[in-house]
Amino acid sequence: MEPLKNATKWGDRESAHIKVTEPLKKFVFQHLDMDPDTLPKKYPQKKTLDAILGDSHLSATFQSELTQLIDKTQITTDPWTRITNSLGQGYVESLRSRFSDIPAVVELVVFPHSHEEVVKVVQLANKHKVPLSTVAGATSVTLGIEPSLGIIAVNLTQMNKIIDVNPEAQYITVESGILGPDLEAQLKTYGLTLGHFPQSFEYSTLGGWAATRGAGQNSTLYGKIEDMVMGMKFVTGLGETLITRKAPARATGPDINHILLGSEGTFGIITEMTLRVWKTPRKTRLSAFFFKSFEEGLLAYKEILQNGYRPAVMRISDSEETYHNIVAQALMRDTPKMPFSYRMLLGLLEKKGYKDGTRSMGVLSFEGDPALVALTFKQAKKSFNRYKGVYIGSRPAKSWYKRRYELPFVRDPLIDHGILIETFETSTTWDNIMILYRVTRKILKPECPILWTHGSHFYPNGANLYFTLVAPQKEKDEFTQYYRIRKKVLDTFQAYGGTLSHHHGIGRSFISNYLAEIGDEGLKTLRSIKNALDPNKIMNPGIFGLDSKLS
Ligand SMILES: Cc1cc2nc3c(=O)[nH]c(=O)nc-3n(C[C@H](O)[C@H](O)[C@H](O)COP(=O)(O)OP(=O)(O)OC[C@H]3O[C@@H](n4cnc5c(N)ncnc54)[C@H](O)[C@@H]3O)c2cc1C
């Protein structure tokens, strides 16, 4: 079997443009006040493989009935498959895999091939009161697939077919286990796109996006996943089929789609979805801007949106993230060097008051019909001018585009060297955004020598803030260090008007603060829906803390 730490390894690093070179590592170590020659950490091993796999809690009858319903080739107890279906991509999970300290793993993994097979598995699990964990791409960063004892995984990745494409009315019906690249590649043959490109695009699935209310990098134009859904096919926790018929819009009582979207597997399993799609953009214009400060950049972005224009991608990094982006680009080259033209540009900007330490870089993409792209770009530039934004061409934006799924490749080598790295994200209204930004930074900076922030999802009324935290691990205190920081982040978000999450979801990571997020009546509502759809409480136990006492 592979080393356990590879169970949380992110993606295919060999083909990546992003490289963790020795100079880049040294730059990070220096910022964290670590020895520049730090070697990979030897994580003490806490459990043997046998102890991790544990004793079986499943009855022989359940297992034998399962094999009568589902072909044996679709069921496995292979240890590696069990482990990789039990770990998502949160920092805690990266620690667990490195320390061999995995609290529980699923007992077996079933790979259904159809809605009907999902129904059969859920009905059987009800009969035997066996809990189920729905697993798809396993890219959750909120302990969304953390198993409890005696649980089995229903892995949806074999349910990946496009069922119907209607180019005329621009909608598609798709099985929920399809991965991002497979979905977009097939849509491309029809000249269509869904327009949903999360950073985890290559390894996450449609159903996972819907179950967590995810957001893609082009969300300003295409919306979050919940804006794309026209109808769904769903298996409730009782194994019954719930269908919401497709419609462009409806007024038929509360929208059931929105009860299922974001339910993170705890009400049941999404098996199919009908989604609105768009024509592949005829024109895409990538561009980059510098602002004198993060705040001025945000004001310019607000103006564009409030004037009714919609670039597809809108991102802006604060000064620390801007600075590190610029340096890292240079340090990732085989011979670390910044291109001459870029050095000249930065020198010029410095002279004009776009100072290193306060300046902020924005990246945008304008896409769609060429006339609309030209107009949106022109109007955006006007807003930027008003806030002293300076257009620096397309190159930095093209470079971002090329590497847009790759920053996570940096994470594993850093954790290997005893570094904590994790992201948290929130959203708030324009009138509050700088307050939330400043206070979060003030509270976290003493513990996190590297603290990046960017906004990447923008609305006429506000935006998200995405924080990347990097700190040296506290030796022998790695888990509690993280839990302490996490609590600080969540408390700060809530105390200063942010949401617990804009697109990662709640999972099991944020339940300490969930009651404060939705209130007693909100919790009562969710619990009553859970009781109706999953009365035996077998679906993803622990999600949102619905089964436990929240305080
Ligand atoms: C490096 C990295 C970058 C990321 N970038 C983004 C980003 O840009 N935007 C974003 O929104 N998120 C992002 N994420 C978070 C993660 O990728 C998303 O939450 C994603 O939507 C999860 O999809 P998945 O297929 O991997 O689901 P999983 O991780 O397998 O499951 C996530 C949750 O959804 C449930 N679930 C999955 N499929 C179904 C289904 N069909 N029916 C019912 N429940 C289901 C699971 O039980 C679990 O609770 C990122 C994560 C990583 C590690």
Coordinates of C-alpha atoms and ligand atoms in Angstrom, one line a residue:
M1 CA 0.0 0.0 0.0
E2 CA 1.1 3.6 -0.6
P3 CA 2.4 5.7 2.3
L4 CA -0.7 6.8 4.3
K5 CA 0.1 10.5 3.8
N6 CA -0.6 10.1 0.1
A7 CA -4.2 9.5 1.0
T8 CA -4.6 13.3 1.2
K9 CA -2.1 14.2 -1.6
W10 CA -3.5 16.8 -3.9
G11 CA -3.6 15.9 -7.6
D12 CA -1.0 15.3 -10.3
R13 CA 1.8 17.6 -9.3
E14 CA 4.2 16.4 -12.1
S15 CA 2.3 18.2 -14.8
A16 CA 1.8 21.4 -12.8
H17 CA 3.2 24.8 -13.8
I18 CA 3.6 25.7 -10.2
K19 CA 6.8 24.4 -8.7
V20 CA 7.9 24.3 -5.1
T21 CA 11.5 25.1 -5.8
E22 CA 14.2 25.3 -3.1
P23 CA 14.4 29.1 -3.4
L24 CA 10.6 29.3 -2.9
K25 CA 10.8 27.0 0.2
K26 CA 13.5 29.1 1.7
F27 CA 11.5 32.2 1.1
V28 CA 8.6 30.7 3.0
F29 CA 10.8 29.4 5.8
Q30 CA 12.4 32.8 6.2
H31 CA 8.9 34.4 6.5
L32 CA 8.0 31.9 9.1
D33 CA 11.2 32.5 11.0
M34 CA 12.2 28.9 10.4
D35 CA 15.6 27.5 9.7
P36 CA 16.2 27.9 5.9
D37 CA 17.6 24.4 5.8
T38 CA 14.5 22.8 7.5
L39 CA 14.2 19.2 6.4
P40 CA 10.9 17.3 6.0
K41 CA 9.3 16.6 9.4
K42 CA 9.2 13.1 10.8
Y43 CA 5.6 12.8 11.9
P44 CA 5.4 10.2 14.7
Q45 CA 3.1 7.3 13.8
K46 CA 0.1 7.0 16.2
K47 CA -1.7 3.9 14.8
T48 CA -1.0 0.8 12.9
L49 CA -2.9 0.1 9.7
D50 CA -4.9 -2.7 11.5
A51 CA -5.9 -0.3 14.3
I52 CA -7.0 2.3 11.7
L53 CA -9.1 -0.2 9.8
G54 CA -10.6 -1.5 13.0
D55 CA -13.0 -4.4 13.6
S56 CA -16.1 -4.7 11.4
H57 CA -19.5 -3.5 12.8
L58 CA -21.4 -4.8 9.8
S59 CA -23.5 -7.9 10.1
A60 CA -22.9 -10.8 7.7
T61 CA -26.6 -10.6 6.7
F62 CA -26.3 -6.9 5.6
Q63 CA -23.2 -7.7 3.6
S64 CA -24.8 -10.7 1.9
E65 CA -28.0 -8.9 1.1
L66 CA -25.9 -6.0 -0.4
T67 CA -24.2 -8.4 -2.8
Q68 CA -27.6 -9.7 -3.8
L69 CA -28.6 -6.2 -4.8
I70 CA -25.4 -4.7 -6.2
D71 CA -22.9 -6.5 -8.4
K72 CA -19.9 -7.7 -6.3
T73 CA -17.5 -5.8 -8.6
Q74 CA -19.1 -2.5 -7.4
I75 CA -18.4 -3.2 -3.7
T76 CA -15.0 -3.2 -2.1
T77 CA -13.3 -3.5 1.3
D78 CA -9.9 -2.8 -0.1
P79 CA -8.0 -0.9 2.7
W80 CA -6.7 1.9 0.4
T81 CA -10.2 2.6 -1.1
R82 CA -11.7 2.6 2.4
I83 CA -9.1 5.1 3.6
T84 CA -9.3 7.4 0.6
N85 CA -13.1 7.5 1.0
S86 CA -12.7 8.6 4.6
L87 CA -10.4 11.6 4.2
G88 CA -11.2 14.9 2.5
Q89 CA -8.8 17.7 1.9
G90 CA -8.9 19.8 5.1
Y91 CA -5.7 20.5 7.0
V92 CA -6.9 18.3 9.9
E93 CA -7.2 15.4 7.4
S94 CA -3.7 16.1 6.1
L95 CA -2.4 15.9 9.7
R96 CA -4.4 12.7 10.3
S97 CA -2.9 11.0 7.3
R98 CA 0.6 12.1 8.2
F99 CA 0.3 11.0 11.9
S100 CA -1.5 7.8 11.0
D101 CA -4.1 9.1 13.4
I102 CA -7.4 8.5 11.5
P103 CA -10.3 8.2 14.0
A104 CA -12.5 5.9 11.8
V105 CA -12.7 4.7 8.2
V106 CA -15.7 3.5 6.2
E107 CA -16.2 -0.3 6.4
L108 CA -16.8 -0.8 2.7
V109 CA -17.4 1.3 -0.4
V110 CA -20.2 0.8 -2.8
F111 CA -20.1 2.3 -6.3
P112 CA -23.6 2.5 -7.6
H113 CA -24.1 2.9 -11.4
S114 CA -27.6 4.3 -11.4
H115 CA -30.3 6.1 -9.4
E116 CA -32.1 2.8 -8.9
E117 CA -29.0 1.2 -7.4
V118 CA -28.7 4.2 -5.0
V119 CA -32.3 3.6 -3.9
K120 CA -31.6 -0.1 -3.3
V121 CA -28.5 0.7 -1.1
V122 CA -30.3 3.3 0.9
Q123 CA -33.3 1.1 1.5
L124 CA -31.1 -1.8 2.6
A125 CA -29.2 0.5 4.9
N126 CA -32.5 1.6 6.5
K127 CA -33.6 -1.9 7.0
H128 CA -30.3 -2.7 8.9
K129 CA -29.9 0.8 10.4
V130 CA -26.4 1.0 8.8
P131 CA -25.2 4.7 8.5
L132 CA -24.1 5.9 5.0
S133 CA -21.5 8.5 4.0
T134 CA -22.0 10.0 0.6
V135 CA -18.6 10.4 -1.1
A136 CA -17.9 12.0 -4.5
G137 CA -14.6 13.7 -5.3
A138 CA -13.5 13.7 -1.6
T139 CA -12.3 17.3 -1.9
S140 CA -14.3 18.5 1.1
V141 CA -12.4 20.9 3.3
T142 CA -14.9 20.9 6.2
L143 CA -14.7 17.2 7.3
G144 CA -17.7 16.7 5.0
I145 CA -16.9 13.0 4.5
E146 CA -15.5 12.2 8.0
P147 CA -16.9 8.8 8.9
S148 CA -18.3 7.6 12.1
L149 CA -17.9 4.0 13.3
G150 CA -19.7 1.3 11.4
I151 CA -20.5 3.5 8.4
I152 CA -20.3 2.6 4.7
A153 CA -19.5 4.9 1.8
V154 CA -21.7 5.3 -1.2
N155 CA -19.2 6.6 -3.8
L156 CA -21.0 8.3 -6.7
T157 CA -18.1 8.7 -9.2
Q158 CA -19.3 5.9 -11.4
M159 CA -22.6 7.9 -12.0
N160 CA -21.1 10.3 -14.5
K161 CA -23.2 10.2 -17.6
I162 CA -24.8 13.1 -19.4
I163 CA -28.4 12.1 -19.8
D164 CA -29.8 14.9 -22.0
V165 CA -28.5 18.0 -23.7
N166 CA -30.9 20.6 -25.0
P167 CA -28.9 23.2 -26.9
E168 CA -32.0 25.1 -28.0
A169 CA -33.3 25.8 -24.5
Q170 CA -29.8 25.6 -23.1
Y171 CA -30.2 23.0 -20.4
I172 CA -28.6 19.6 -19.6
T173 CA -29.5 16.7 -17.4
V174 CA -26.5 14.9 -15.9
E175 CA -25.7 12.2 -13.3
S176 CA -24.3 13.9 -10.2
G177 CA -21.0 12.0 -9.9
I178 CA -19.4 13.5 -13.0
L179 CA -16.1 15.3 -12.6
G180 CA -15.6 18.9 -13.7
P181 CA -13.3 18.3 -16.7
D182 CA -15.5 15.4 -18.0
L183 CA -18.6 17.6 -17.8
E184 CA -17.0 20.6 -19.5
A185 CA -15.3 18.4 -22.2
Q186 CA -18.7 16.9 -23.2
L187 CA -20.5 20.2 -23.1
K188 CA -17.8 21.8 -25.3
T189 CA -18.8 19.4 -28.2
Y190 CA -22.2 21.1 -28.1
G191 CA -20.7 24.6 -27.9
L192 CA -21.9 24.9 -24.3
T193 CA -20.5 25.5 -20.9
L194 CA -21.8 25.3 -17.3
G195 CA -19.4 28.1 -16.3
H196 CA -18.6 26.5 -12.9
F197 CA -14.8 26.3 -12.3
P198 CA -13.9 25.9 -8.6
Q199 CA -10.2 25.7 -7.8
S200 CA -10.9 22.0 -7.1
F201 CA -12.5 21.6 -10.6
E202 CA -10.3 18.7 -11.7
Y203 CA -11.1 16.5 -8.8
S204 CA -14.6 17.5 -7.6
T205 CA -18.0 16.5 -8.9
L206 CA -21.3 18.2 -9.8
G207 CA -23.1 16.5 -6.9
G208 CA -20.4 17.7 -4.5
W209 CA -20.7 21.2 -5.8
A210 CA -24.5 21.2 -5.3
A211 CA -24.4 19.5 -1.9
T212 CA -22.1 22.2 -0.6
R213 CA -23.4 25.2 -2.5
G214 CA -20.0 25.7 -4.1
A215 CA -18.8 28.6 -6.2
G216 CA -16.6 28.6 -9.3
Q217 CA -14.0 31.2 -10.3
N218 CA -16.4 32.7 -12.9
S219 CA -19.2 33.1 -10.5
T220 CA -19.7 36.8 -11.0
L221 CA -21.2 36.1 -14.4
Y222 CA -22.6 32.5 -14.1
G223 CA -23.5 32.5 -10.5
K224 CA -22.9 29.9 -7.7
I225 CA -24.0 26.4 -8.4
E226 CA -27.4 27.0 -6.7
D227 CA -28.1 29.6 -9.4
M228 CA -27.6 27.0 -12.1
V229 CA -30.0 24.3 -10.9
M230 CA -33.4 23.9 -12.7
G231 CA -34.4 20.5 -11.3
M232 CA -33.1 17.5 -9.4
K233 CA -33.5 13.8 -8.8
F234 CA -32.8 12.8 -5.2
V235 CA -32.9 9.7 -3.0
T236 CA -34.1 10.6 0.5
G237 CA -32.7 9.0 3.6
L238 CA -35.6 6.5 3.5
G239 CA -34.7 5.4 0.0
E240 CA -37.6 7.2 -1.7
T241 CA -37.3 9.1 -4.9
L242 CA -37.9 12.9 -4.8
I243 CA -38.0 14.7 -8.1
T244 CA -38.1 18.4 -8.6
R245 CA -39.3 19.0 -12.2
K246 CA -37.2 21.3 -14.3
A247 CA -38.4 24.8 -14.9
P248 CA -36.7 28.1 -15.7
A249 CA -38.4 29.6 -12.6
R250 CA -41.5 28.7 -10.5
A251 CA -43.9 29.9 -7.9
T252 CA -45.0 26.6 -6.5
G253 CA -44.4 27.1 -2.8
P254 CA -41.0 26.9 -1.2
D255 CA -38.3 25.7 -3.7
I256 CA -37.5 22.1 -2.8
N257 CA -34.3 22.4 -4.8
H258 CA -33.0 24.9 -2.3
I259 CA -33.8 22.5 0.6
L260 CA -31.6 19.9 -1.0
L261 CA -28.9 22.2 -2.3
G262 CA -26.3 22.6 0.5
S263 CA -27.7 19.7 2.5
E264 CA -24.2 18.0 2.4
G265 CA -25.6 14.5 2.1
T266 CA -27.5 14.6 5.4
F267 CA -31.0 14.6 3.9
G268 CA -30.2 12.1 1.1
I269 CA -28.3 11.7 -2.1
I270 CA -28.5 13.9 -5.3
T271 CA -28.4 11.5 -8.2
E272 CA -29.2 13.7 -11.2
M273 CA -29.4 17.4 -11.9
T274 CA -30.9 19.5 -14.7
L275 CA -28.8 22.7 -15.1
R276 CA -28.9 25.8 -17.2
V277 CA -25.9 26.1 -19.5
W278 CA -24.5 28.9 -21.6
K279 CA -23.0 29.2 -25.1
T280 CA -19.2 28.8 -25.0
P281 CA -18.1 32.5 -24.9
R282 CA -17.1 33.8 -28.3
K283 CA -14.7 36.2 -26.7
T284 CA -12.7 36.1 -23.5
R285 CA -10.6 39.1 -22.5
L286 CA -8.2 38.6 -19.6
S287 CA -6.8 41.7 -17.9
A288 CA -4.9 42.8 -14.8
F289 CA -4.9 46.0 -12.8
F290 CA -3.0 47.5 -10.0
F291 CA -4.6 49.6 -7.3
K292 CA -2.9 51.7 -4.7
S293 CA -4.7 49.7 -2.0
F294 CA -7.0 46.8 -1.5
E295 CA -9.8 49.1 -0.4
E296 CA -9.7 51.2 -3.5
G297 CA -9.8 48.0 -5.6
L298 CA -12.8 46.8 -3.8
L299 CA -14.5 50.2 -4.3
A300 CA -13.9 50.0 -8.0
Y301 CA -15.3 46.4 -8.1
K302 CA -18.4 47.5 -6.2
E303 CA -19.0 50.3 -8.7
I304 CA -18.8 48.0 -11.7
L305 CA -21.3 45.6 -10.3
Q306 CA -23.6 48.3 -9.0
N307 CA -23.6 49.8 -12.4
G308 CA -25.0 46.5 -13.7
Y309 CA -21.9 45.1 -15.5
R310 CA -20.8 41.5 -15.0
P311 CA -17.2 40.5 -15.7
A312 CA -16.9 36.6 -15.4
V313 CA -13.9 36.5 -13.1
M314 CA -13.2 39.2 -10.6
R315 CA -10.4 38.6 -8.2
I316 CA -8.3 41.0 -6.1
S317 CA -5.5 40.2 -3.7
D318 CA -4.6 42.3 -0.7
S319 CA -1.1 43.8 -0.5
E320 CA 0.4 40.8 1.3
E321 CA -1.0 38.3 -1.2
T322 CA 0.0 40.6 -4.1
Y323 CA 3.6 40.9 -2.8
H324 CA 3.9 37.1 -2.3
N325 CA 2.4 36.4 -5.7
I326 CA 4.9 38.6 -7.4
V327 CA 7.9 37.1 -5.5
A328 CA 6.7 33.5 -5.8
Q329 CA 6.3 33.8 -9.6
A330 CA 9.9 34.7 -9.8
L331 CA 11.1 32.0 -7.3
M332 CA 9.2 29.3 -9.1
R333 CA 11.4 29.6 -12.2
D334 CA 14.2 27.1 -12.6
T335 CA 16.6 30.0 -12.4
P336 CA 14.7 32.4 -10.1
K337 CA 14.3 35.6 -11.9
M338 CA 11.7 38.2 -12.6
P339 CA 11.3 39.1 -16.3
F340 CA 12.9 42.4 -17.2
S341 CA 9.7 44.0 -18.5
Y342 CA 7.9 43.1 -15.2
R343 CA 10.7 44.5 -13.1
M344 CA 10.5 47.7 -15.1
L345 CA 6.7 47.9 -14.7
L346 CA 6.9 47.4 -10.9
G347 CA 9.6 50.1 -10.7
L348 CA 7.4 52.5 -12.6
L349 CA 4.4 51.7 -10.5
E350 CA 6.4 52.3 -7.3
K351 CA 7.4 55.8 -8.5
K352 CA 3.7 56.6 -9.3
G353 CA 2.7 55.7 -5.7
Y354 CA 1.6 52.0 -6.2
K355 CA 3.9 51.1 -3.4
D356 CA 5.0 47.6 -2.5
G357 CA 3.4 46.8 0.8
T358 CA 0.1 48.6 0.0
R359 CA -0.6 48.0 -3.7
S360 CA -3.1 45.4 -4.7
M361 CA -3.5 43.4 -7.9
G362 CA -6.7 42.6 -9.5
V363 CA -7.3 40.0 -12.2
L364 CA -10.5 39.9 -14.3
S365 CA -11.9 38.0 -17.2
F366 CA -14.6 39.4 -19.4
E367 CA -16.4 36.9 -21.5
G368 CA -19.4 36.3 -23.8
D369 CA -20.6 38.1 -26.9
P370 CA -17.7 40.3 -28.3
A371 CA -19.9 43.5 -28.2
L372 CA -20.8 42.9 -24.5
V373 CA -17.2 42.1 -23.6
A374 CA -16.0 45.3 -25.2
L375 CA -18.6 47.4 -23.4
T376 CA -18.1 45.7 -20.0
F377 CA -14.3 46.1 -20.3
K378 CA -14.7 49.8 -21.2
Q379 CA -17.1 50.5 -18.4
A380 CA -15.0 48.6 -15.9
K381 CA -11.9 50.6 -16.9
K382 CA -13.8 53.8 -16.3
S383 CA -14.6 52.6 -12.7
F384 CA -11.0 51.6 -12.2
N385 CA -9.8 55.0 -13.4
R386 CA -12.0 56.7 -10.8
Y387 CA -10.3 54.6 -8.1
K388 CA -6.8 55.1 -9.6
G389 CA -6.6 51.6 -10.9
V390 CA -4.0 51.2 -13.6
Y391 CA -4.3 48.7 -16.4
I392 CA -1.2 46.5 -16.8
G393 CA -2.3 44.4 -19.7
S394 CA -3.2 40.7 -19.9
R395 CA 0.0 38.9 -19.0
P396 CA -0.4 38.6 -15.3
A397 CA -4.0 37.5 -15.8
K398 CA -3.0 34.9 -18.4
S399 CA -0.4 33.6 -16.0
W400 CA -3.1 33.3 -13.2
Y401 CA -5.4 31.6 -15.7
K402 CA -2.7 29.0 -16.6
R403 CA -2.1 28.1 -12.9
R404 CA -5.7 28.7 -11.6
Y405 CA -6.1 25.2 -10.3
E406 CA -2.5 24.7 -9.1
L407 CA -1.9 26.7 -5.9
P408 CA -3.0 23.7 -3.8
F409 CA 0.0 21.8 -5.1
V410 CA 2.1 23.9 -2.8
R411 CA 0.2 22.7 0.3
D412 CA 1.5 19.2 0.7
P413 CA 5.3 20.0 0.5
L414 CA 4.7 22.7 3.1
I415 CA 2.8 20.4 5.5
D416 CA 5.6 17.9 5.0
H417 CA 8.0 20.5 6.3
G418 CA 6.0 21.1 9.5
I419 CA 4.0 24.1 8.3
L420 CA 0.3 24.7 9.0
I421 CA -1.6 25.9 5.9
E422 CA -5.3 26.3 5.7
T423 CA -7.9 28.5 4.1
F424 CA -11.1 30.0 5.5
E425 CA -13.7 32.0 3.6
T426 CA -16.6 34.2 4.4
S427 CA -18.9 36.8 2.8
T428 CA -20.3 40.1 3.9
T429 CA -21.9 43.3 2.6
W430 CA -20.0 46.2 1.1
D431 CA -20.7 48.4 4.1
N432 CA -18.9 45.9 6.3
I433 CA -16.2 44.4 4.1
M434 CA -13.2 46.5 5.2
I435 CA -14.1 46.2 8.9
L436 CA -14.3 42.4 8.6
Y437 CA -11.1 42.3 6.6
R438 CA -9.1 44.5 9.0
V439 CA -10.3 42.8 12.2
T440 CA -9.7 39.3 10.9
R441 CA -6.2 40.2 9.9
K442 CA -5.5 41.9 13.2
I443 CA -6.6 38.9 15.2
L444 CA -4.9 36.3 13.0
K445 CA -1.6 38.0 12.1
P446 CA 0.2 37.4 15.4
E447 CA -0.3 33.6 14.9
C448 CA 0.0 33.5 11.2
P449 CA 3.2 35.2 9.8
I450 CA 1.9 34.6 6.3
L451 CA -1.7 35.7 5.9
W452 CA -3.1 36.3 2.4
T453 CA -6.5 37.6 1.6
H454 CA -8.4 38.0 -1.6
G455 CA -11.9 38.6 -2.8
S456 CA -13.0 36.3 -5.6
H457 CA -16.8 36.3 -5.7
F458 CA -18.5 39.6 -6.1
Y459 CA -22.1 40.8 -6.0
P460 CA -23.8 44.2 -6.2
N461 CA -24.3 44.0 -2.4
G462 CA -21.1 42.6 -1.2
A463 CA -18.3 40.0 -1.7
N464 CA -16.5 37.1 -0.2
L465 CA -13.2 37.3 1.6
Y466 CA -10.8 34.3 1.3
F467 CA -8.0 34.0 3.9
T468 CA -5.0 31.7 3.5
L469 CA -3.2 31.1 6.8
V470 CA 0.4 29.9 7.0
A471 CA 2.3 29.3 10.3
P472 CA 4.9 27.1 11.7
Q473 CA 3.3 24.1 13.4
K474 CA 3.4 24.0 17.2
E475 CA 5.5 20.9 17.9
K476 CA 3.4 18.2 19.7
D477 CA 0.4 20.5 19.7
E478 CA -0.4 20.4 15.9
F479 CA -4.1 19.5 16.2
T480 CA -4.9 21.8 19.1
Q481 CA -3.0 24.7 17.5
Y482 CA -5.3 24.3 14.5
Y483 CA -8.5 24.0 16.5
R484 CA -7.6 27.1 18.4
I485 CA -7.0 29.1 15.2
R486 CA -10.1 27.7 13.6
K487 CA -12.3 28.8 16.5
K488 CA -10.7 32.3 16.5
V489 CA -11.5 32.6 12.8
L490 CA -15.1 31.5 13.1
D491 CA -15.8 33.6 16.2
T492 CA -14.3 36.6 14.4
F493 CA -16.3 36.1 11.2
Q494 CA -19.5 35.9 13.3
A495 CA -18.8 38.7 15.6
Y496 CA -18.0 41.1 12.7
G497 CA -20.8 40.4 10.3
G498 CA -19.4 37.6 8.1
T499 CA -20.9 34.2 7.3
L500 CA -19.3 31.0 8.5
S501 CA -18.8 30.1 4.8
H502 CA -19.4 31.5 1.4
H503 CA -18.8 28.3 -0.6
H504 CA -17.0 25.6 1.4
G505 CA -20.0 24.6 3.5
I506 CA -20.2 23.6 7.1
G507 CA -19.5 19.9 7.3
R508 CA -18.4 18.8 10.7
S509 CA -15.7 21.5 11.0
F510 CA -17.9 24.5 11.8
I511 CA -20.6 23.0 14.0
S512 CA -19.3 24.7 17.1
N513 CA -20.6 28.0 15.6
Y514 CA -23.5 26.7 13.6
L515 CA -26.3 27.5 16.1
A516 CA -25.1 31.1 16.2
E517 CA -25.3 31.1 12.4
I518 CA -28.8 29.9 11.9
G519 CA -30.5 30.5 15.3
D520 CA -32.9 28.2 17.3
E521 CA -35.7 28.4 14.7
G522 CA -33.4 27.7 11.8
L523 CA -32.0 24.7 13.6
K524 CA -35.5 23.5 14.4
T525 CA -36.5 23.8 10.8
L526 CA -33.4 21.8 9.6
R527 CA -34.1 19.1 12.2
S528 CA -37.7 18.7 11.1
I529 CA -36.6 18.4 7.5
K530 CA -34.0 15.8 8.6
N531 CA -36.7 13.9 10.5
A532 CA -39.0 13.9 7.5
L533 CA -36.4 12.8 4.9
D534 CA -34.1 10.7 7.1
P535 CA -36.0 9.6 10.2
N536 CA -33.5 6.8 11.0
K537 CA -30.7 9.3 11.0
I538 CA -28.5 7.2 8.8
M539 CA -27.4 9.8 6.2
N540 CA -24.0 11.5 6.9
P541 CA -24.4 11.6 10.7
G542 CA -22.8 14.6 12.3
I543 CA -23.2 17.0 9.4
F544 CA -24.3 20.5 10.7
G545 CA -24.4 18.8 14.2
L546 CA -28.1 18.0 13.6
D547 CA -27.9 14.8 15.6
S548 CA -26.1 16.4 18.6
K549 CA -26.9 19.0 21.1
L550 CA -25.6 22.3 19.8
S551 CA -24.8 25.1 22.2
Ligands
LIG1 C1 -7.7 22.7 -3.2 C2 -9.1 22.9 -3.1 C3 -9.8 24.0 -3.7 C4 -11.1 24.2 -3.6 N1 -11.7 25.2 -4.2 C5 -13.0 25.4 -4.2 C6 -13.7 26.4 -4.9 O1 -13.0 27.2 -5.6 N2 -15.0 26.6 -4.8 C7 -15.7 25.7 -4.0 O2 -17.0 25.9 -3.9 N3 -15.2 24.8 -3.2 C8 -13.8 24.6 -3.3 N4 -13.2 23.5 -2.6 C9 -14.0 22.7 -1.7 C10 -14.6 21.4 -2.4 O3 -13.9 21.1 -3.6 C11 -16.0 21.6 -2.7 O4 -16.7 21.6 -1.5 C12 -16.6 20.5 -3.6 O5 -17.9 21.0 -4.0 C13 -16.8 19.2 -3.1 O6 -17.1 18.3 -4.1 P1 -16.7 16.7 -4.1 O7 -17.2 16.1 -5.3 O8 -15.3 16.6 -3.8 O9 -17.5 16.3 -2.8 P2 -17.1 15.5 -1.5 O10 -15.9 16.1 -0.9 O11 -17.0 14.0 -1.8 O12 -18.3 15.7 -0.6 C14 -18.6 17.0 -0.1 C15 -19.9 16.9 0.7 O13 -21.0 16.8 -0.2 C16 -21.7 15.5 0.1 N5 -22.0 15.0 -1.3 C17 -21.2 14.8 -2.3 N6 -21.9 14.4 -3.4 C18 -23.2 14.3 -3.0 C19 -24.4 14.0 -3.7 N7 -24.4 13.6 -4.9 N8 -25.5 14.0 -3.0 C20 -25.5 14.4 -1.7 N9 -24.4 14.7 -1.0 C21 -23.3 14.7 -1.7 C22 -20.7 14.7 0.9 O14 -21.4 13.8 1.7 C23 -20.0 15.7 1.7 O15 -20.8 16.1 2.8 C24 -11.9 23.3 -2.7 C25 -11.3 22.3 -2.1 C26 -9.9 22.1 -2.2 C27 -9.2 20.9 -1.6

